[in-house]
PDB file of C-alpha atoms in Angstrom:
ATOM      1  CA  MET A 223      71.825  42.246 -64.621  1.00 79.00           C
ATOM      2  CA  LEU A 224      68.544  40.359 -64.310  1.00 85.00           C
ATOM      3  CA  TYR A 225      68.685  40.689 -60.522  1.00 86.00           C
ATOM      4  CA  PHE A 226      69.338  44.435 -60.856  1.00 89.00           C
ATOM      5  CA  PHE A 227      66.436  44.701 -63.293  1.00 89.00           C
ATOM      6  CA  GLN A 228      64.207  42.944 -60.748  1.00 90.00           C
ATOM      7  CA  GLN A 229      65.127  45.426 -58.019  1.00 88.00           C
ATOM      8  CA  VAL A 230      64.401  48.345 -60.362  1.00 88.00           C
ATOM      9  CA  LEU A 231      60.977  46.909 -61.158  1.00 89.00           C
ATOM     10  CA  ASN A 232      60.321  46.338 -57.457  1.00 88.00           C
ATOM     11  CA  GLY A 233      61.061  50.015 -56.902  1.00 90.00           C
ATOM     12  CA  LEU A 234      58.365  51.050 -59.361  1.00 91.00           C
ATOM     13  CA  HIS A 235      55.556  50.143 -56.979  1.00 90.00           C
ATOM     14  CA  SER A 236      57.000  51.648 -53.794  1.00 90.00           C
ATOM     15  CA  GLY A 237      58.156  54.673 -55.775  1.00 92.00           C
ATOM     16  CA  ALA A 238      54.636  55.122 -57.142  1.00 94.00           C
ATOM     17  CA  LEU A 239      53.143  55.187 -53.642  1.00 93.00           C
ATOM     18  CA  TYR A 240      55.743  57.691 -52.442  1.00 93.00           C
ATOM     19  CA  ALA A 241      55.167  59.820 -55.538  1.00 94.00           C
ATOM     20  CA  LEU A 242      51.412  59.996 -54.989  1.00 95.00           C
ATOM     21  CA  LEU A 243      51.861  60.908 -51.329  1.00 94.00           C
ATOM     22  CA  ALA A 244      54.456  63.554 -52.170  1.00 93.00           C
ATOM     23  CA  PHE A 245      52.222  65.081 -54.833  1.00 95.00           C
ATOM     24  CA  GLY A 246      49.289  65.376 -52.421  1.00 94.00           C
ATOM     25  CA  TYR A 247      51.475  66.676 -49.591  1.00 94.00           C
ATOM     26  CA  VAL A 248      53.009  69.451 -51.686  1.00 93.00           C
ATOM     27  CA  LEU A 249      49.594  70.301 -53.104  1.00 92.00           C
ATOM     28  CA  THR A 250      48.397  70.968 -49.549  1.00 91.00           C
ATOM     29  CA  ASN A 251      51.616  72.503 -48.260  1.00 89.00           C
ATOM     30  CA  GLY A 252      51.714  74.962 -51.152  1.00 86.00           C
ATOM     31  CA  ILE A 253      48.586  76.553 -49.681  1.00 87.00           C
ATOM     32  CA  LEU A 254      49.170  75.880 -45.987  1.00 85.00           C
ATOM     33  CA  HIS A 255      52.920  76.694 -45.824  1.00 84.00           C
ATOM     34  CA  ARG A 256      53.060  74.681 -42.612  1.00 83.00           C
ATOM     35  CA  THR A 257      54.342  71.211 -41.708  1.00 84.00           C
ATOM     36  CA  ASN A 258      51.464  68.730 -41.652  1.00 87.00           C
ATOM     37  CA  LEU A 259      52.416  65.696 -39.568  1.00 88.00           C
ATOM     38  CA  ALA A 260      48.959  64.162 -39.954  1.00 90.00           C
ATOM     39  CA  TYR A 261      49.293  63.474 -43.681  1.00 92.00           C
ATOM     40  CA  GLY A 262      50.939  60.068 -43.273  1.00 91.00           C
ATOM     41  CA  ALA A 263      48.377  59.136 -40.618  1.00 91.00           C
ATOM     42  CA  LEU A 264      45.574  59.937 -43.068  1.00 94.00           C
ATOM     43  CA  PHE A 265      47.210  57.573 -45.572  1.00 94.00           C
ATOM     44  CA  ALA A 266      47.322  54.721 -43.038  1.00 92.00           C
ATOM     45  CA  PHE A 267      43.839  55.496 -41.670  1.00 93.00           C
ATOM     46  CA  CYS A 268      42.256  55.293 -45.131  1.00 94.00           C
ATOM     47  CA  GLY A 269      44.052  52.048 -45.882  1.00 93.00           C
ATOM     48  CA  GLN A 270      42.855  50.567 -42.588  1.00 92.00           C
ATOM     49  CA  THR A 271      39.330  51.857 -43.204  1.00 93.00           C
ATOM     50  CA  MET A 272      39.248  50.125 -46.573  1.00 94.00           C
ATOM     51  CA  ILE A 273      40.401  46.834 -45.045  1.00 93.00           C
ATOM     52  CA  LEU A 274      38.034  46.991 -42.040  1.00 92.00           C
ATOM     53  CA  THR A 275      35.034  47.908 -44.188  1.00 94.00           C
ATOM     54  CA  ALA A 276      35.840  45.171 -46.684  1.00 94.00           C
ATOM     55  CA  ALA A 277      36.100  42.643 -43.849  1.00 91.00           C
ATOM     56  CA  PHE A 278      32.746  43.815 -42.441  1.00 91.00           C
ATOM     57  CA  GLY A 279      31.087  43.636 -45.841  1.00 93.00           C
ATOM     58  CA  TYR A 280      32.434  40.156 -46.510  1.00 92.00           C
ATOM     59  CA  GLN A 281      31.766  38.637 -43.072  1.00 90.00           C
ATOM     60  CA  ALA A 282      28.640  40.476 -41.864  1.00 90.00           C
ATOM     61  CA  LEU A 283      26.879  41.572 -45.059  1.00 90.00           C
ATOM     62  CA  TRP A 284      27.788  38.404 -47.006  1.00 92.00           C
ATOM     63  CA  LEU A 285      29.008  40.382 -49.978  1.00 91.00           C
ATOM     64  CA  THR A 286      31.313  38.901 -52.563  1.00 91.00           C
ATOM     65  CA  LEU A 287      34.995  39.726 -52.170  1.00 91.00           C
ATOM     66  CA  PHE A 288      34.903  42.183 -55.080  1.00 92.00           C
ATOM     67  CA  ALA A 289      31.812  43.970 -53.730  1.00 95.00           C
ATOM     68  CA  ALA A 290      33.269  44.079 -50.197  1.00 94.00           C
ATOM     69  CA  VAL A 291      36.522  45.601 -51.438  1.00 95.00           C
ATOM     70  CA  ALA A 292      34.590  48.118 -53.551  1.00 95.00           C
ATOM     71  CA  LEU A 293      32.576  49.089 -50.469  1.00 96.00           C
ATOM     72  CA  GLY A 294      35.820  49.522 -48.526  1.00 95.00           C
ATOM     73  CA  ILE A 295      37.292  51.759 -51.217  1.00 96.00           C
ATOM     74  CA  VAL A 296      34.197  53.991 -51.220  1.00 96.00           C
ATOM     75  CA  ALA A 297      34.292  54.214 -47.418  1.00 96.00           C
ATOM     76  CA  ALA A 298      37.986  55.163 -47.459  1.00 95.00           C
ATOM     77  CA  PHE A 299      37.421  58.050 -49.867  1.00 97.00           C
ATOM     78  CA  LEU A 300      34.349  59.277 -47.982  1.00 96.00           C
ATOM     79  CA  TYR A 301      36.234  59.278 -44.690  1.00 95.00           C
ATOM     80  CA  ALA A 302      39.160  61.082 -46.318  1.00 95.00           C
ATOM     81  CA  ALA A 303      36.901  63.805 -47.726  1.00 95.00           C
ATOM     82  CA  LEU A 304      35.100  64.228 -44.389  1.00 94.00           C
ATOM     83  CA  ILE A 305      38.306  64.344 -42.329  1.00 94.00           C
ATOM     84  CA  CYS A 306      39.963  66.819 -44.686  1.00 93.00           C
ATOM     85  CA  HIS A 307      36.898  69.065 -44.708  1.00 92.00           C
ATOM     86  CA  VAL A 308      36.823  69.112 -40.901  1.00 91.00           C
ATOM     87  CA  LEU A 309      40.582  69.718 -40.659  1.00 90.00           C
ATOM     88  CA  SER A 310      40.493  72.518 -43.200  1.00 90.00           C
ATOM     89  CA  ARG A 311      37.485  74.309 -41.718  1.00 88.00           C
ATOM     90  CA  ASN A 312      38.172  73.881 -38.002  1.00 87.00           C
ATOM     91  CA  ILE A 313      41.954  73.572 -37.679  1.00 86.00           C
ATOM     92  CA  PHE A 314      44.005  74.668 -40.686  1.00 86.00           C
ATOM     93  CA  GLU A 315      42.115  77.863 -41.498  1.00 84.00           C
ATOM     94  CA  PRO A 316      42.007  79.227 -37.922  1.00 84.00           C
ATOM     95  CA  LEU A 317      45.692  78.393 -37.329  1.00 82.00           C
ATOM     96  CA  ALA A 318      47.065  79.321 -40.766  1.00 76.00           C
ATOM     97  CA  ASP A 319      48.074  82.843 -39.718  1.00 76.00           C
ATOM     98  CA  ARG A 320      49.564  81.853 -36.381  1.00 76.00           C
ATOM     99  CA  THR A 321      52.984  80.491 -35.472  1.00 74.00           C
ATOM    100  CA  PRO A 322      54.001  77.377 -37.471  1.00 73.00           C
ATOM    101  CA  ASN A 323      54.400  75.446 -34.207  1.00 80.00           C
ATOM    102  CA  ALA A 324      50.629  75.593 -33.688  1.00 84.00           C
ATOM    103  CA  ILE A 325      50.009  73.562 -36.862  1.00 86.00           C
ATOM    104  CA  VAL A 326      52.841  71.135 -36.060  1.00 86.00           C
ATOM    105  CA  VAL A 327      51.562  70.376 -32.560  1.00 87.00           C
ATOM    106  CA  THR A 328      47.940  70.141 -33.694  1.00 89.00           C
ATOM    107  CA  THR A 329      48.675  67.783 -36.582  1.00 89.00           C
ATOM    108  CA  LEU A 330      50.785  65.632 -34.257  1.00 89.00           C
ATOM    109  CA  GLY A 331      47.708  65.262 -32.076  1.00 90.00           C
ATOM    110  CA  ILE A 332      45.634  64.396 -35.137  1.00 91.00           C
ATOM    111  CA  LEU A 333      48.210  61.762 -36.094  1.00 90.00           C
ATOM    112  CA  LEU A 334      47.864  60.119 -32.684  1.00 88.00           C
ATOM    113  CA  LEU A 335      44.069  60.365 -32.849  1.00 89.00           C
ATOM    114  CA  LEU A 336      43.812  58.701 -36.268  1.00 90.00           C
ATOM    115  CA  SER A 337      46.321  55.985 -35.338  1.00 87.00           C
ATOM    116  CA  GLU A 338      44.471  55.160 -32.121  1.00 87.00           C
ATOM    117  CA  ALA A 339      41.108  55.250 -33.875  1.00 87.00           C
ATOM    118  CA  SER A 340      42.357  52.649 -36.375  1.00 84.00           C
ATOM    119  CA  ARG A 341      43.796  50.488 -33.605  1.00 84.00           C
ATOM    120  CA  ILE A 342      40.608  50.590 -31.530  1.00 86.00           C
ATOM    121  CA  ALA A 343      38.377  49.924 -34.557  1.00 82.00           C
ATOM    122  CA  ALA A 344      40.441  46.832 -35.373  1.00 79.00           C
ATOM    123  CA  ASP A 345      40.533  45.777 -31.687  1.00 78.00           C
ATOM    124  CA  THR A 346      44.351  45.775 -31.954  1.00 75.00           C
ATOM    125  CA  HIS A 347      44.149  42.873 -34.413  1.00 78.00           C
ATOM    126  CA  ASP A 348      45.683  42.787 -37.868  1.00 79.00           C
ATOM    127  CA  LEU A 349      43.088  42.004 -40.525  1.00 82.00           C
ATOM    128  CA  TRP A 350      44.415  40.822 -43.882  1.00 86.00           C
ATOM    129  CA  LEU A 351      42.904  40.877 -47.321  1.00 88.00           C
ATOM    130  CA  PRO A 352      43.483  37.761 -49.435  1.00 87.00           C
ATOM    131  CA  PRO A 353      46.049  38.068 -52.239  1.00 86.00           C
ATOM    132  CA  MET A 354      44.472  39.682 -55.289  1.00 87.00           C
ATOM    133  CA  LEU A 355      45.791  39.828 -58.849  1.00 88.00           C
ATOM    134  CA  ALA A 356      48.955  38.106 -57.687  1.00 88.00           C
ATOM    135  CA  GLU A 357      49.687  36.436 -61.013  1.00 91.00           C
ATOM    136  CA  PRO A 358      53.269  37.242 -62.087  1.00 90.00           C
ATOM    137  CA  VAL A 359      54.046  38.926 -65.391  1.00 90.00           C
ATOM    138  CA  VAL A 360      57.468  37.861 -66.718  1.00 89.00           C
ATOM    139  CA  PHE A 361      59.601  40.642 -68.219  1.00 88.00           C
ATOM    140  CA  ALA A 362      62.850  38.723 -68.718  1.00 84.00           C
ATOM    141  CA  ARG A 363      64.307  35.343 -67.837  1.00 84.00           C
ATOM    142  CA  ASP A 364      67.235  33.029 -68.144  1.00 82.00           C
ATOM    143  CA  ALA A 365      67.767  29.426 -67.106  1.00 80.00           C
ATOM    144  CA  ARG A 366      67.805  30.218 -63.365  1.00 84.00           C
ATOM    145  CA  PHE A 367      66.052  33.566 -62.796  1.00 86.00           C
ATOM    146  CA  LYS A 368      62.845  35.321 -63.843  1.00 88.00           C
ATOM    147  CA  VAL A 369      62.192  39.064 -63.680  1.00 89.00           C
ATOM    148  CA  THR A 370      58.543  39.527 -62.737  1.00 90.00           C
ATOM    149  CA  LEU A 371      55.945  41.910 -61.399  1.00 91.00           C
ATOM    150  CA  THR A 372      52.472  40.944 -60.251  1.00 93.00           C
ATOM    151  CA  LEU A 373      49.334  42.262 -61.867  1.00 94.00           C
ATOM    152  CA  ILE A 374      48.436  44.279 -58.752  1.00 94.00           C
ATOM    153  CA  GLN A 375      51.841  45.994 -58.827  1.00 93.00           C
ATOM    154  CA  LEU A 376      51.371  46.935 -62.470  1.00 94.00           C
ATOM    155  CA  LEU A 377      47.810  48.098 -61.854  1.00 95.00           C
ATOM    156  CA  ASP A 378      48.794  50.229 -58.843  1.00 94.00           C
ATOM    157  CA  SER A 379      51.673  51.827 -60.737  1.00 94.00           C
ATOM    158  CA  ALA A 380      49.466  52.561 -63.755  1.00 95.00           C
ATOM    159  CA  VAL A 381      46.754  54.139 -61.564  1.00 96.00           C
ATOM    160  CA  VAL A 382      49.317  56.351 -59.813  1.00 96.00           C
ATOM    161  CA  ALA A 383      50.950  57.404 -63.091  1.00 95.00           C
ATOM    162  CA  ALA A 384      47.579  58.298 -64.612  1.00 96.00           C
ATOM    163  CA  THR A 385      46.465  60.178 -61.496  1.00 96.00           C
ATOM    164  CA  ILE A 386      49.642  62.246 -61.233  1.00 95.00           C
ATOM    165  CA  ALA A 387      49.680  62.985 -64.972  1.00 95.00           C
ATOM    166  CA  LEU A 388      46.051  64.141 -64.908  1.00 95.00           C
ATOM    167  CA  ALA A 389      46.561  66.222 -61.749  1.00 94.00           C
ATOM    168  CA  ALA A 390      49.746  67.806 -63.104  1.00 93.00           C
ATOM    169  CA  TRP A 391      47.937  68.705 -66.328  1.00 94.00           C
ATOM    170  CA  ALA A 392      45.099  70.252 -64.312  1.00 91.00           C
ATOM    171  CA  LEU A 393      47.545  72.324 -62.269  1.00 91.00           C
ATOM    172  CA  ALA A 394      49.292  73.538 -65.411  1.00 90.00           C
ATOM    173  CA  ARG A 395      46.287  74.225 -67.654  1.00 91.00           C
ATOM    174  CA  SER A 396      43.093  74.627 -65.605  1.00 91.00           C
ATOM    175  CA  SER A 397      41.677  77.572 -63.688  1.00 91.00           C
ATOM    176  CA  PHE A 398      42.130  75.535 -60.493  1.00 91.00           C
ATOM    177  CA  GLY A 399      45.863  75.410 -61.148  1.00 90.00           C
ATOM    178  CA  ARG A 400      46.048  79.144 -61.782  1.00 92.00           C
ATOM    179  CA  ARG A 401      44.172  79.892 -58.562  1.00 92.00           C
ATOM    180  CA  TRP A 402      46.343  77.409 -56.656  1.00 92.00           C
ATOM    181  CA  ARG A 403      49.536  79.124 -57.818  1.00 90.00           C
ATOM    182  CA  ALA A 404      48.104  82.552 -57.032  1.00 91.00           C
ATOM    183  CA  VAL A 405      47.087  81.611 -53.487  1.00 90.00           C
ATOM    184  CA  SER A 406      50.350  79.743 -52.954  1.00 89.00           C
ATOM    185  CA  ASP A 407      52.406  82.782 -53.984  1.00 88.00           C
ATOM    186  CA  ASP A 408      50.412  85.478 -52.159  1.00 87.00           C
ATOM    187  CA  PRO A 409      46.938  84.776 -50.734  1.00 86.00           C
ATOM    188  CA  LYS A 410      46.219  88.451 -49.981  1.00 86.00           C
ATOM    189  CA  ALA A 411      47.042  89.527 -53.528  1.00 89.00           C
ATOM    190  CA  ALA A 412      44.986  86.624 -54.872  1.00 88.00           C
ATOM    191  CA  ALA A 413      42.008  87.741 -52.778  1.00 87.00           C
ATOM    192  CA  MET A 414      42.354  91.289 -54.125  1.00 88.00           C
ATOM    193  CA  CYS A 415      42.177  89.830 -57.650  1.00 86.00           C
ATOM    194  CA  GLY A 416      38.866  88.105 -56.886  1.00 87.00           C
ATOM    195  CA  VAL A 417      40.062  84.601 -55.908  1.00 88.00           C
ATOM    196  CA  ASP A 418      38.015  82.950 -53.167  1.00 87.00           C
ATOM    197  CA  VAL A 419      40.944  82.055 -50.931  1.00 87.00           C
ATOM    198  CA  ARG A 420      38.898  80.144 -48.352  1.00 87.00           C
ATOM    199  CA  ALA A 421      37.209  77.952 -50.958  1.00 89.00           C
ATOM    200  CA  MET A 422      40.543  77.344 -52.666  1.00 89.00           C
ATOM    201  CA  PHE A 423      42.079  76.423 -49.329  1.00 88.00           C
ATOM    202  CA  ARG A 424      39.376  73.839 -48.580  1.00 90.00           C
ATOM    203  CA  HIS A 425      39.355  72.346 -52.080  1.00 92.00           C
ATOM    204  CA  THR A 426      43.133  71.941 -52.022  1.00 93.00           C
ATOM    205  CA  VAL A 427      43.171  70.251 -48.614  1.00 93.00           C
ATOM    206  CA  VAL A 428      40.471  67.825 -49.755  1.00 94.00           C
ATOM    207  CA  ALA A 429      42.327  67.112 -53.028  1.00 94.00           C
ATOM    208  CA  GLY A 430      45.542  66.407 -51.130  1.00 94.00           C
ATOM    209  CA  GLY A 431      43.644  64.151 -48.727  1.00 94.00           C
ATOM    210  CA  LEU A 432      42.142  62.183 -51.596  1.00 95.00           C
ATOM    211  CA  CYS A 433      45.681  61.561 -52.899  1.00 95.00           C
ATOM    212  CA  ALA A 434      46.576  60.137 -49.479  1.00 95.00           C
ATOM    213  CA  ALA A 435      43.399  58.033 -49.500  1.00 95.00           C
ATOM    214  CA  LEU A 436      44.196  56.630 -52.949  1.00 96.00           C
ATOM    215  CA  ALA A 437      47.726  55.754 -51.832  1.00 95.00           C
ATOM    216  CA  GLY A 438      46.330  54.047 -48.724  1.00 94.00           C
ATOM    217  CA  VAL A 439      43.832  52.046 -50.774  1.00 95.00           C
ATOM    218  CA  LEU A 440      46.477  50.934 -53.274  1.00 95.00           C
ATOM    219  CA  ALA A 441      48.895  49.990 -50.486  1.00 93.00           C
ATOM    220  CA  GLY A 442      46.178  48.034 -48.693  1.00 92.00           C
ATOM    221  CA  LEU A 443      45.228  46.139 -51.843  1.00 93.00           C
ATOM    222  CA  TYR A 444      48.848  45.205 -52.504  1.00 93.00           C
ATOM    223  CA  TYR A 445      50.155  44.449 -49.011  1.00 91.00           C
ATOM    224  CA  GLY A 446      46.834  43.186 -47.659  1.00 89.00           C
ATOM    225  CA  ASN A 447      47.343  45.085 -44.403  1.00 86.00           C
ATOM    226  CA  ILE A 448      48.562  48.452 -43.156  1.00 86.00           C
ATOM    227  CA  SER A 449      49.836  48.614 -39.588  1.00 80.00           C
ATOM    228  CA  PHE A 450      48.733  51.265 -37.136  1.00 72.00           C
ATOM    229  CA  GLY A 451      52.153  52.911 -36.958  1.00 75.00           C
ATOM    230  CA  SER A 452      52.951  52.934 -40.667  1.00 82.00           C
ATOM    231  CA  GLY A 453      51.425  56.402 -41.047  1.00 81.00           C
ATOM    232  CA  LEU A 454      54.224  57.961 -39.000  1.00 82.00           C
ATOM    233  CA  VAL A 455      56.926  56.181 -41.020  1.00 84.00           C
ATOM    234  CA  TYR A 456      55.483  57.160 -44.397  1.00 87.00           C
ATOM    235  CA  GLY A 457      54.685  60.664 -43.189  1.00 86.00           C
ATOM    236  CA  LEU A 458      58.247  61.349 -42.046  1.00 85.00           C
ATOM    237  CA  LYS A 459      59.717  60.030 -45.282  1.00 88.00           C
ATOM    238  CA  ILE A 460      57.422  62.197 -47.396  1.00 89.00           C
ATOM    239  CA  LEU A 461      58.138  65.188 -45.158  1.00 86.00           C
ATOM    240  CA  PHE A 462      61.893  64.838 -45.694  1.00 84.00           C
ATOM    241  CA  VAL A 463      61.628  64.086 -49.408  1.00 85.00           C
ATOM    242  CA  THR A 464      59.440  67.108 -50.102  1.00 84.00           C
ATOM    243  CA  ALA A 465      61.592  69.330 -47.900  1.00 79.00           C
ATOM    244  CA  VAL A 466      64.606  68.416 -50.023  1.00 75.00           C
ATOM    245  CA  GLY A 467      62.816  69.138 -53.300  1.00 69.00           C
ATOM    246  CA  GLY A 468      60.871  72.181 -52.149  1.00 69.00           C
ATOM    247  CA  TYR A 469      57.157  72.925 -52.087  1.00 74.00           C
ATOM    248  CA  LEU A 470      56.748  74.876 -55.323  1.00 78.00           C
ATOM    249  CA  SER A 471      56.031  71.993 -57.704  1.00 86.00           C
ATOM    250  CA  PRO A 472      53.938  68.922 -56.779  1.00 91.00           C
ATOM    251  CA  LEU A 473      55.123  67.141 -59.937  1.00 90.00           C
ATOM    252  CA  ARG A 474      58.796  67.652 -59.113  1.00 89.00           C
ATOM    253  CA  ALA A 475      58.159  66.422 -55.572  1.00 90.00           C
ATOM    254  CA  ALA A 476      56.446  63.321 -56.985  1.00 92.00           C
ATOM    255  CA  LEU A 477      59.393  62.560 -59.273  1.00 90.00           C
ATOM    256  CA  GLY A 478      61.842  62.975 -56.388  1.00 88.00           C
ATOM    257  CA  ALA A 479      59.767  60.675 -54.188  1.00 90.00           C
ATOM    258  CA  ALA A 480      59.684  58.056 -56.966  1.00 91.00           C
ATOM    259  CA  VAL A 481      63.488  58.145 -57.127  1.00 89.00           C
ATOM    260  CA  PHE A 482      63.586  57.749 -53.346  1.00 89.00           C
ATOM    261  CA  GLY A 483      61.362  54.662 -53.573  1.00 89.00           C
ATOM    262  CA  MET A 484      63.633  53.225 -56.233  1.00 90.00           C
ATOM    263  CA  ALA A 485      66.671  53.829 -54.015  1.00 89.00           C
ATOM    264  CA  GLU A 486      64.957  52.018 -51.143  1.00 89.00           C
ATOM    265  CA  SER A 487      64.327  49.017 -53.358  1.00 89.00           C
ATOM    266  CA  LEU A 488      67.929  48.902 -54.521  1.00 88.00           C
ATOM    267  CA  TRP A 489      69.158  49.108 -50.935  1.00 88.00           C
ATOM    268  CA  ALA A 490      66.889  46.232 -49.903  1.00 86.00           C
ATOM    269  CA  GLY A 491      68.250  44.155 -52.788  1.00 85.00           C
ATOM    270  CA  TYR A 492      71.953  44.645 -52.063  1.00 88.00           C
ATOM    271  CA  PHE A 493      72.327  45.623 -48.395  1.00 87.00           C
ATOM    272  CA  PRO A 494      70.864  44.512 -45.019  1.00 85.00           C
ATOM    273  CA  VAL A 495      67.199  45.442 -45.082  1.00 82.00           C
ATOM    274  CA  GLU A 496      67.073  46.099 -41.317  1.00 82.00           C
ATOM    275  CA  TRP A 497      69.371  49.106 -41.853  1.00 84.00           C
ATOM    276  CA  ARG A 498      67.453  50.469 -44.837  1.00 85.00           C
ATOM    277  CA  ASP A 499      65.301  53.070 -43.089  1.00 82.00           C
ATOM    278  CA  ALA A 500      68.169  54.324 -40.918  1.00 84.00           C
ATOM    279  CA  TRP A 501      70.467  54.921 -43.889  1.00 85.00           C
ATOM    280  CA  MET A 502      67.718  56.418 -46.041  1.00 85.00           C
ATOM    281  CA  TYR A 503      66.794  58.859 -43.266  1.00 83.00           C
ATOM    282  CA  LEU A 504      70.472  59.729 -42.853  1.00 86.00           C
ATOM    283  CA  PHE A 505      70.771  60.375 -46.579  1.00 83.00           C
ATOM    284  CA  LEU A 506      67.686  62.610 -46.580  1.00 81.00           C
ATOM    285  CA  VAL A 507      68.879  64.597 -43.555  1.00 82.00           C
ATOM    286  CA  ALA A 508      72.336  65.084 -45.072  1.00 81.00           C
ATOM    287  CA  THR A 509      70.842  66.178 -48.390  1.00 78.00           C
ATOM    288  CA  LEU A 510      68.473  68.567 -46.622  1.00 75.00           C
ATOM    289  CA  VAL A 511      71.343  70.120 -44.667  1.00 78.00           C
ATOM    290  CA  LEU A 512      73.469  70.586 -47.784  1.00 74.00           C
ATOM    291  CA  ILE A 513      70.606  72.019 -49.838  1.00 68.00           C
ATOM    292  CA  GLY A 514      69.600  74.284 -46.961  1.00 55.00           C
ATOM    293  CA  ALA A 515      73.146  75.583 -46.673  1.00 44.00           C
ATOM    294  CA  GLY A 516      73.244  76.244 -50.416  1.00 47.00           C
ATOM    295  CA  ARG A 517      69.967  78.138 -50.244  1.00 48.00           C
ATOM    296  CA  ASP A 518      71.202  80.257 -47.351  1.00 40.00           C
ATOM    297  CA  GLN A 519      74.429  81.111 -49.196  1.00 42.00           C
ATOM    298  CA  GLY A 520      72.389  82.079 -52.240  1.00 42.00           C
ATOM    299  CA  LYS A 521      70.287  84.445 -50.154  1.00 39.00           C
ATOM    300  CA  ILE A 522      73.378  86.027 -48.558  1.00 37.00           C
ATOM    301  CA  ALA A 523      75.015  86.518 -51.970  1.00 40.00           C
TER     302      ALA A 523
END
């Protein structure tokens, strides 16, 4: 039971990252109504930006480790806001009314561009942050086994929980949330009611990008490094998870993604870890097929 408890606690951190990414993805997709393959790449790019900037600040500017990491975090969020503003203004808005394939192909190109930009900036080298807040917190123990989480895992999970709770409250109670639901349901009707659809579109894309940036920063602080290709892996997982749960509720998508992260942790604890991604993808595809068939039957009935 202690070993099972440890795997559940391990799933809290990965589930929190998936939940934050899913929340931001559905927030954007609710307005865009198109598949955005670049979202995972933005997550990895921001994490790499934080690490590269922190390394530059520590080695070239002679900053303390805390100040260098703080500089990296600021740079990651600034890059995320700039990239999302450019994407929204120059790509998403012009292509929003065209065939969905236009957005898919364009965001695939953006994914490759961001991945290559990170690789070139790092000179194809992996830079690592030193372990931070790695002190274990013991939750349970017996004579042979301790159930622990590190301080950075607890901090990351708490930040994600607070961010999602605050964002969900804003969507439910604020004027931003009302405008978001109106534009998501029918942008033309929302415009007739006085909603600035273009401004809402840009604000939502930036908000979703900041969620990806926060997830990238938290992942970089915990793992110490984010590889160039991890954006594609995370992006595909979030795409499947949100497709299963639907794009109407960012909070529901976040909860489903957290459960998915927990399932990944349990698989890694009891089954061969090299088969984890393959079986999790298979499970998501099978679930998506079954849910899609149920939706189609409901429409026919």
